[in-house]
PDB file of C-alpha atoms in Angstrom:
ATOM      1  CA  UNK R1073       9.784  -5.956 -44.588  1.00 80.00           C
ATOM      2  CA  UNK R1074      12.340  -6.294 -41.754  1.00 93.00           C
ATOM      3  CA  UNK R1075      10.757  -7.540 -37.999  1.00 95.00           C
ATOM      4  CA  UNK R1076      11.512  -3.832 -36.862  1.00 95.00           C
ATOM      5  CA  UNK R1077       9.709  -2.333 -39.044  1.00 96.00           C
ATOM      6  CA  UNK R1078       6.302  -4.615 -38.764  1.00 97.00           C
ATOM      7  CA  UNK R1079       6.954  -4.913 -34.828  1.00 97.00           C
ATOM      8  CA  UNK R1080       6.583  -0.754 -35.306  1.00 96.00           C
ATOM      9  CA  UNK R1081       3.916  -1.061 -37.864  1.00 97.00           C
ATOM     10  CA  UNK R1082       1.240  -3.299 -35.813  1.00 97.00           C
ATOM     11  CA  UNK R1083       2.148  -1.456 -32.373  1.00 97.00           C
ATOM     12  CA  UNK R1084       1.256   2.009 -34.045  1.00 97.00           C
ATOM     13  CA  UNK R1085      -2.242   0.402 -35.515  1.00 97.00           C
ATOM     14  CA  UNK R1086      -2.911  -1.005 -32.410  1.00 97.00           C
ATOM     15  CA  UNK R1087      -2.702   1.800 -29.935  1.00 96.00           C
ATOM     16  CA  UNK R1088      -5.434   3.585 -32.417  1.00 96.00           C
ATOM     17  CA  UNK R1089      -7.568   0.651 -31.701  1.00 95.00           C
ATOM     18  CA  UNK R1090      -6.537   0.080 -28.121  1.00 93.00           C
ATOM     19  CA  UNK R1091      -5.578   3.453 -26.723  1.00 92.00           C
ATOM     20  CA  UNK R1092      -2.094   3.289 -24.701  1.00 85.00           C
ATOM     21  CA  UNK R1093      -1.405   0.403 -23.288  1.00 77.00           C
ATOM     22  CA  UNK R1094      -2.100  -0.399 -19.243  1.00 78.00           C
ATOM     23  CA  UNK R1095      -2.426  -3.129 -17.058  1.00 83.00           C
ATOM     24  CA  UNK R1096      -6.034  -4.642 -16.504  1.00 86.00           C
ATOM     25  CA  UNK R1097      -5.648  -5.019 -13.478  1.00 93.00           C
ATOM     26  CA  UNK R1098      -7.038  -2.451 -10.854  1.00 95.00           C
ATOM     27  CA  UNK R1099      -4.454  -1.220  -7.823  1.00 96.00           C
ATOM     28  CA  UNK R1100      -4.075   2.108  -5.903  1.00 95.00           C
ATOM     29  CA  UNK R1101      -0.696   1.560  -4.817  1.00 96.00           C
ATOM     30  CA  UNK R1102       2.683  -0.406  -5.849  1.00 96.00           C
ATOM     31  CA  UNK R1103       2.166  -2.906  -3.267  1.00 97.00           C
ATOM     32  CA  UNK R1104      -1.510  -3.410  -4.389  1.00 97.00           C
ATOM     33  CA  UNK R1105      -0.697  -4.537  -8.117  1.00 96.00           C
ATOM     34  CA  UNK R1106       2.219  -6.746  -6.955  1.00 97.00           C
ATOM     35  CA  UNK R1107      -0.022  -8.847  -4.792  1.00 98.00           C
ATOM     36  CA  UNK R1108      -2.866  -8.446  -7.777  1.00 97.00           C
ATOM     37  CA  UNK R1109      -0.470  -9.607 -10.360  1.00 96.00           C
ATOM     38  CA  UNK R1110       0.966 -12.855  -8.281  1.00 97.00           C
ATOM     39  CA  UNK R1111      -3.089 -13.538  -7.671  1.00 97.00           C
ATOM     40  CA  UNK R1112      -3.481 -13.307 -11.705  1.00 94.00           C
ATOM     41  CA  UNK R1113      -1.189 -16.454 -12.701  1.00 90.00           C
ATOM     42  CA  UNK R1114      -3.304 -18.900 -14.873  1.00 88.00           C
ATOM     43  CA  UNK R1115      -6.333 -16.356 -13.541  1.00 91.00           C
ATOM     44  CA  UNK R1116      -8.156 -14.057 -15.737  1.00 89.00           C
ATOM     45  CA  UNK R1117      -7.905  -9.970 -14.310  1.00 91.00           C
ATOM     46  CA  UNK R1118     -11.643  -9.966 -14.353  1.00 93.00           C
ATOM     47  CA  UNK R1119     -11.873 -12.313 -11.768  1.00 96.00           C
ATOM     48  CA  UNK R1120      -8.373 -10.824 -10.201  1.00 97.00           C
ATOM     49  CA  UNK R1121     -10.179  -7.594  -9.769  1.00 97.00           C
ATOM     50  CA  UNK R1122     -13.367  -8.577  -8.264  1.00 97.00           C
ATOM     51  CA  UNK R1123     -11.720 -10.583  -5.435  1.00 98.00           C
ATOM     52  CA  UNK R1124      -9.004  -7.812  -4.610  1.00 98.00           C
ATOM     53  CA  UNK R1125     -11.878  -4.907  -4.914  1.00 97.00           C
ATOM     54  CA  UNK R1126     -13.390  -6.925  -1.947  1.00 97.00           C
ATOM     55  CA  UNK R1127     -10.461  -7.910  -0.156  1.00 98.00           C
ATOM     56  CA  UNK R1128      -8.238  -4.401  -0.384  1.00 98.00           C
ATOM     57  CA  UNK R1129     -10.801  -2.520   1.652  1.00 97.00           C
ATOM     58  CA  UNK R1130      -9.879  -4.545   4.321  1.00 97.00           C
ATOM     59  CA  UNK R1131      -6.246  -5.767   3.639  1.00 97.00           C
ATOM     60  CA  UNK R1132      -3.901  -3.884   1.462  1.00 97.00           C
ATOM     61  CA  UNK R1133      -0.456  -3.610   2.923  1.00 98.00           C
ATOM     62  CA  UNK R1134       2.444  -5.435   3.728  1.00 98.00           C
ATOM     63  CA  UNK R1135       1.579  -5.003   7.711  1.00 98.00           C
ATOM     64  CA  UNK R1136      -1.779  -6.202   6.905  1.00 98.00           C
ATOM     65  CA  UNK R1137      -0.925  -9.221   5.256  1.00 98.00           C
ATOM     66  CA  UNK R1138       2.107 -10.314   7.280  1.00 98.00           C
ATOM     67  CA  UNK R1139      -0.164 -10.532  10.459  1.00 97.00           C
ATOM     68  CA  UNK R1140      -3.372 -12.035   8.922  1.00 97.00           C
ATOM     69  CA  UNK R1141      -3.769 -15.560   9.059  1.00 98.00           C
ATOM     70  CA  UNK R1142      -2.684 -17.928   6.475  1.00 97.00           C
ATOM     71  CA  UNK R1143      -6.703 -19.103   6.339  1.00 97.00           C
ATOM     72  CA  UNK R1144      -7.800 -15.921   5.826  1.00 97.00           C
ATOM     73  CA  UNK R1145      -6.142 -14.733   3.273  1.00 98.00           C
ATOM     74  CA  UNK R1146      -7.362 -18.042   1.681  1.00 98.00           C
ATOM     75  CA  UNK R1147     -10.623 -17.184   2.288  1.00 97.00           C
ATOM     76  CA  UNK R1148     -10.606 -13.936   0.622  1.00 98.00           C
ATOM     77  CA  UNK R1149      -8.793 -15.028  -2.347  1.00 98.00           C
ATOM     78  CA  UNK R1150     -11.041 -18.164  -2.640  1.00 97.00           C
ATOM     79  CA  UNK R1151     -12.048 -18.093  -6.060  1.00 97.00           C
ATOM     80  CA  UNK R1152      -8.928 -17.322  -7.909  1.00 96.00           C
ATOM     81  CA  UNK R1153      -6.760 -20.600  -9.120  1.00 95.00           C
ATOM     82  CA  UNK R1154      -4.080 -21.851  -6.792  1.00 96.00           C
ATOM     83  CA  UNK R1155      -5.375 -19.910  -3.813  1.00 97.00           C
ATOM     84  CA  UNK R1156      -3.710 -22.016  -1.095  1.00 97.00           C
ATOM     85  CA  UNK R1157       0.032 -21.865  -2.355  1.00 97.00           C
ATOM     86  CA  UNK R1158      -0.983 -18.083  -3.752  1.00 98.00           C
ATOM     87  CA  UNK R1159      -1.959 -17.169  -0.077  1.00 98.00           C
ATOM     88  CA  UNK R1160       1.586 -18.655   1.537  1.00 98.00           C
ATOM     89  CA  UNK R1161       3.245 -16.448  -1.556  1.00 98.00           C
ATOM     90  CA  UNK R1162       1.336 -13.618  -0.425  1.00 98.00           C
ATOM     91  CA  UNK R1163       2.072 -13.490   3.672  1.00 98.00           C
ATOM     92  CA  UNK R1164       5.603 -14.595   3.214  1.00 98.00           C
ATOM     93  CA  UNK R1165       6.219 -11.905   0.263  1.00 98.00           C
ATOM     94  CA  UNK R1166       4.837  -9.389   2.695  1.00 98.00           C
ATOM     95  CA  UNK R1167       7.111 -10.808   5.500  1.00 98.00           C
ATOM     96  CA  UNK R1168       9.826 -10.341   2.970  1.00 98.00           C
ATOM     97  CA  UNK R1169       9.306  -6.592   1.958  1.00 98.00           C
ATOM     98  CA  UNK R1170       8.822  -5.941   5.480  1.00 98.00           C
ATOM     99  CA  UNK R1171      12.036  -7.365   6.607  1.00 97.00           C
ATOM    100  CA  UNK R1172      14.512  -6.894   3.982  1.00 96.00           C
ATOM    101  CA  UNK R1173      12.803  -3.723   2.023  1.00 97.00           C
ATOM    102  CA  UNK R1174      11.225  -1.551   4.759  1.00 96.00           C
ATOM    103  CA  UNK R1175       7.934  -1.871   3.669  1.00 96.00           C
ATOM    104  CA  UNK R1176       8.274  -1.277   0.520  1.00 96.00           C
ATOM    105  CA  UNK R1177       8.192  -2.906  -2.649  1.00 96.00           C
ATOM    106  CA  UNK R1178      11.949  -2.960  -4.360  1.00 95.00           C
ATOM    107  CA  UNK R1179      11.733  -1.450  -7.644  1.00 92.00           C
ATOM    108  CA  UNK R1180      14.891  -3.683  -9.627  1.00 92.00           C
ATOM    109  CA  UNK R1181      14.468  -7.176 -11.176  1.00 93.00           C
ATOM    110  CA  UNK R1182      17.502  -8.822  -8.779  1.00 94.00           C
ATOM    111  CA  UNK R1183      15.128  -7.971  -5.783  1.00 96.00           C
ATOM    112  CA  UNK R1184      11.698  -8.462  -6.693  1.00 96.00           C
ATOM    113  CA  UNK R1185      12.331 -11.687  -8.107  1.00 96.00           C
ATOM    114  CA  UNK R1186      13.617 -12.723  -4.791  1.00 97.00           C
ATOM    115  CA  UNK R1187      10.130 -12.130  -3.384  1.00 97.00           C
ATOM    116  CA  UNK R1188       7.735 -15.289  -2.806  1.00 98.00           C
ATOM    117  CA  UNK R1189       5.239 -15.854  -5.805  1.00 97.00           C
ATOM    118  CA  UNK R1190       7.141 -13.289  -8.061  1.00 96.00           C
ATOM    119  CA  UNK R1191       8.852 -14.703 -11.488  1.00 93.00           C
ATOM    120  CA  UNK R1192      10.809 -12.049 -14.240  1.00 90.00           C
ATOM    121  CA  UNK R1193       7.126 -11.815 -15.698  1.00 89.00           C
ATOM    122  CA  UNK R1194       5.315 -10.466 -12.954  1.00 93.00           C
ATOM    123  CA  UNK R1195       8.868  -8.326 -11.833  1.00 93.00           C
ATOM    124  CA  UNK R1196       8.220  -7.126 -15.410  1.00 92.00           C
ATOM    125  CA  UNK R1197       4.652  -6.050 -15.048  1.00 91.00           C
ATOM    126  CA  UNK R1198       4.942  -4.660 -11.540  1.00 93.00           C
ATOM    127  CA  UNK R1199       8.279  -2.507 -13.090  1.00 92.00           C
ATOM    128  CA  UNK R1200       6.309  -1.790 -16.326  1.00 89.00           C
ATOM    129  CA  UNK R1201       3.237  -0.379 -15.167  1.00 88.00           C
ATOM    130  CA  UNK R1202       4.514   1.599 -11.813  1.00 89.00           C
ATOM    131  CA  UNK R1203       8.231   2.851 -14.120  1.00 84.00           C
ATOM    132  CA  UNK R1204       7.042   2.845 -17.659  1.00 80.00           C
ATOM    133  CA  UNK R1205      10.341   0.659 -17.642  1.00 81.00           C
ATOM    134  CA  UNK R1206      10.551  -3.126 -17.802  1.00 87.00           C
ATOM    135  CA  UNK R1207      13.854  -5.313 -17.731  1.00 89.00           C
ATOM    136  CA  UNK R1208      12.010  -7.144 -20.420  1.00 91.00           C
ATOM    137  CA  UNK R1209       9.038  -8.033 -22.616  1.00 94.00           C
ATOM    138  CA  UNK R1210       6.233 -10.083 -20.656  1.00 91.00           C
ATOM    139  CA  UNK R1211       5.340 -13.609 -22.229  1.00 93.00           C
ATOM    140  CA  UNK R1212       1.801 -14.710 -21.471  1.00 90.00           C
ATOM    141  CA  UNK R1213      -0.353 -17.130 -23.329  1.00 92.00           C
ATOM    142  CA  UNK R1214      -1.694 -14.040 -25.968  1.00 94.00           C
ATOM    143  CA  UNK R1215       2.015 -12.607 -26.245  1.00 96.00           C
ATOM    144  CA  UNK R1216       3.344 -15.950 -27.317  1.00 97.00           C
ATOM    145  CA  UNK R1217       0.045 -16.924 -29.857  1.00 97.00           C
ATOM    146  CA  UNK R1218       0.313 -13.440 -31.096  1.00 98.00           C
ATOM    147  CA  UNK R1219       4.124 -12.716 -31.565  1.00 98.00           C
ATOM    148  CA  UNK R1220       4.019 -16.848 -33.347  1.00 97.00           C
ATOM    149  CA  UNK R1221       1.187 -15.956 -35.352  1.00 97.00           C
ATOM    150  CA  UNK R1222       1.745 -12.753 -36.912  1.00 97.00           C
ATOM    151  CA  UNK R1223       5.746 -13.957 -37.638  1.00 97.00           C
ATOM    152  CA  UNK R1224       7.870 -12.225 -35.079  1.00 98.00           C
ATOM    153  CA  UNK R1225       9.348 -15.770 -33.598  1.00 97.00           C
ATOM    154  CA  UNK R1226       8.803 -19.028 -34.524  1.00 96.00           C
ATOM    155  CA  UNK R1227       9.006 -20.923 -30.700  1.00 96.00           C
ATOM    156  CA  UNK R1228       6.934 -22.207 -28.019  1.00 95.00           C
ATOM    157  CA  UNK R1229       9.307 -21.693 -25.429  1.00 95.00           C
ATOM    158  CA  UNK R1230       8.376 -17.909 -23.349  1.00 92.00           C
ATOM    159  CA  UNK R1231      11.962 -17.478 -22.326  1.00 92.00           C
ATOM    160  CA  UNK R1232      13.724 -17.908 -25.839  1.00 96.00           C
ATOM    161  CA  UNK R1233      10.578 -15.836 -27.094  1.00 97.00           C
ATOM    162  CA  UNK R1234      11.238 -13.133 -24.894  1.00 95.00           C
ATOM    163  CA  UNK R1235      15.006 -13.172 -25.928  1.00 95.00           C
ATOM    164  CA  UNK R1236      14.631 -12.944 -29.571  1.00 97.00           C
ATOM    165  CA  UNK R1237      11.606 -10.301 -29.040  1.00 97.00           C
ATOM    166  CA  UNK R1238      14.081  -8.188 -27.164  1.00 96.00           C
ATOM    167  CA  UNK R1239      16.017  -8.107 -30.041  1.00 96.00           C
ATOM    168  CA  UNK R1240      13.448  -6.668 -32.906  1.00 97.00           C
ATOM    169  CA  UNK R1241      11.594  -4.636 -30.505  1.00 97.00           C
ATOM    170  CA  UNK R1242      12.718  -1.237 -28.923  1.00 95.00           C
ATOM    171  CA  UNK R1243      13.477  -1.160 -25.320  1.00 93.00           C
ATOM    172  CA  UNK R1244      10.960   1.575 -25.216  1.00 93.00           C
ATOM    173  CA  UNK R1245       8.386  -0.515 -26.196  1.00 94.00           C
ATOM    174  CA  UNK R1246       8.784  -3.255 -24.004  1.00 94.00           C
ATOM    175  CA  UNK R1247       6.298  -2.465 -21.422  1.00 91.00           C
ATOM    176  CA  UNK R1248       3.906  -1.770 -24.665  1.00 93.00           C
ATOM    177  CA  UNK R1249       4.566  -4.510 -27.296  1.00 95.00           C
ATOM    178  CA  UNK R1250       2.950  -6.963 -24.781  1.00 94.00           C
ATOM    179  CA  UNK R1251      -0.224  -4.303 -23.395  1.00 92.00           C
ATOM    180  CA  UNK R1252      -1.407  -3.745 -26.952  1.00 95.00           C
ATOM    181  CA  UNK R1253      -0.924  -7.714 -27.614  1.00 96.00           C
ATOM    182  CA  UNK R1254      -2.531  -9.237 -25.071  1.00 93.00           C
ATOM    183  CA  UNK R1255      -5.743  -6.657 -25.918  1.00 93.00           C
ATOM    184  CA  UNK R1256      -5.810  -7.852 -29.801  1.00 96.00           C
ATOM    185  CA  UNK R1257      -5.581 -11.597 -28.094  1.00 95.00           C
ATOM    186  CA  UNK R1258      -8.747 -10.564 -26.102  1.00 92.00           C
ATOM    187  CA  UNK R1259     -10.503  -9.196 -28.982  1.00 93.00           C
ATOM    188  CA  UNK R1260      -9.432 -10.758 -31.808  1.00 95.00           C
ATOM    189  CA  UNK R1261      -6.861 -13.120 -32.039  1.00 97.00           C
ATOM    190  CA  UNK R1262      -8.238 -15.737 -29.883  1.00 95.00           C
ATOM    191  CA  UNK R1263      -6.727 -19.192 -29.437  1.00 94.00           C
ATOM    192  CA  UNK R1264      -9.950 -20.642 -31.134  1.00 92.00           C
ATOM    193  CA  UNK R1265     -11.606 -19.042 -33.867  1.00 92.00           C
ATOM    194  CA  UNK R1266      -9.427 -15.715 -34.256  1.00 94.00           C
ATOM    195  CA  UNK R1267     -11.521 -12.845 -36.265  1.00 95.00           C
ATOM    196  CA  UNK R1268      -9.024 -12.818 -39.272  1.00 94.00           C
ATOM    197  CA  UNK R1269     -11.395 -10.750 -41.523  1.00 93.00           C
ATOM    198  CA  UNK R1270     -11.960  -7.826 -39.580  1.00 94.00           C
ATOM    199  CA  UNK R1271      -8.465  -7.959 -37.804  1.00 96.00           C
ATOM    200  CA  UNK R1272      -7.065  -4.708 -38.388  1.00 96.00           C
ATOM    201  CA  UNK R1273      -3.181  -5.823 -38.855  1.00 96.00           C
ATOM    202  CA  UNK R1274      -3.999  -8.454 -41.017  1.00 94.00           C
ATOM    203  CA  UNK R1275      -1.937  -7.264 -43.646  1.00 93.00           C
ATOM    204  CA  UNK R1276       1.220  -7.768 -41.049  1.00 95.00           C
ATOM    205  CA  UNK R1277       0.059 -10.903 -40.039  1.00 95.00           C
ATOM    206  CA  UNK R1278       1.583 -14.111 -41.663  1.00 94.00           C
ATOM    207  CA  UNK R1279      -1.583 -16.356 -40.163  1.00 92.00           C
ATOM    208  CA  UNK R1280      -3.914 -13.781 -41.125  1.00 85.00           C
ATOM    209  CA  UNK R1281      -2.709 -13.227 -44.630  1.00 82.00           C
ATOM    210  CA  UNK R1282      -3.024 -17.597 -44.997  1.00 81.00           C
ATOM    211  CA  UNK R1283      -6.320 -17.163 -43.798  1.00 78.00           C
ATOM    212  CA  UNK R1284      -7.342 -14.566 -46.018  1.00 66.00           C
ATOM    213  CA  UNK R1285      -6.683 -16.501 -49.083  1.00 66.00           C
ATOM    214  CA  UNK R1286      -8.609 -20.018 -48.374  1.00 60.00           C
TER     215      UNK R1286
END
């Protein structure tokens, strides 16, 4: 079976377990998921969205956080990892949309990666959630596990992972190859002890098929 076909296979079975794909994260407006996706490096969403549920009823624009001080953003965003250097990302960021994009956040990969704390993966989850249309495939910790594991590279490296993705799976899947991923990582394909037997695209899976017959 060519890569196309299986990429197509296991995102079809997956969005009947999964639903359509979204982001975990919770946000009200553009502005909102950019600053919860730069809190949500090497930080789970869970804990994501219980700090920014807190600290968006009292800051939630670029206004807001340009003018707050530097230790109090740090103090609402406390508990997530790398708060300190997170919190300069997040007032200069603000700073920056105010002064170069009138308040609002650009919607183009040359821009937003220009913006403090923002790399091509959270530009792609900021463009793929709020446009349905990413300039590329997101490459977290599941996406890479996954996309090894079931056979559709063969790299450790996100960036040349993301490259050869883009060329077996369909632009307009980008934004959902890695949303339906990253779920089966949650649920099933864990780094430790994935659930091989009752996966339910086993029968795509290269891993999962070895495992099946020990």
């Amino acid at each position: 079976m060519r890569k196309k076909e299986k990429v197509k296979l296991v995102l079809d079975t997956l969005e009947t377990v999964y639903g359509s794909p979204k982001v975990m994260l919770n946000y009200t407006t553009t502005f909102e998921l950019l600053i919860a996706v730069i809190l949500s490096a090497q930080c789970t969403d869970v804990r994501v969205n219980i700090v920014t549920e807190k600290m968006f009823k009292v800051v939630n624009t670029p206004e807001g956080f340009a003018n707050m001080a530097l230790e109090d953003i740090e103090k609402h965003i406390g508990s997530v990892t790398f708060f300190k250097n997170k919190a300069k990302n997040i007032k200069k960021c603000s700073q920056q949309i105010l002064e170069k994009h009138n308040g609002q956040v650009p919607m183009n990969m040359d821009n937003l990666i220009e913006l403090a704390g923002v790399g091509r993966k959270t530009a792609n989850v900021v463009m793929g959630d709020i446009l349905k249309k990413p300039e590329g495939i997101v490459v977290d910790t599941h996406v890479k596990r996954l996309s090894n594991r079931i056979g559709f590279v063969k790299n450790a490296n996100p960036i040349i992972i993301e490259r050869e993705l883009m060329e077996i799976v369909e632009e307009k899947n980008w934004f959902r190859y890695p949303n339906l991923l990253i779920n089966h990582g949650r649920a099933r394909c864990m780094a430790r002890k994935p659930d091989c037997i009752n996966c339910e695209i086993k029968e795509y899976c290269n891993y999962g098929k070895k495992q099946n017959k020990k």
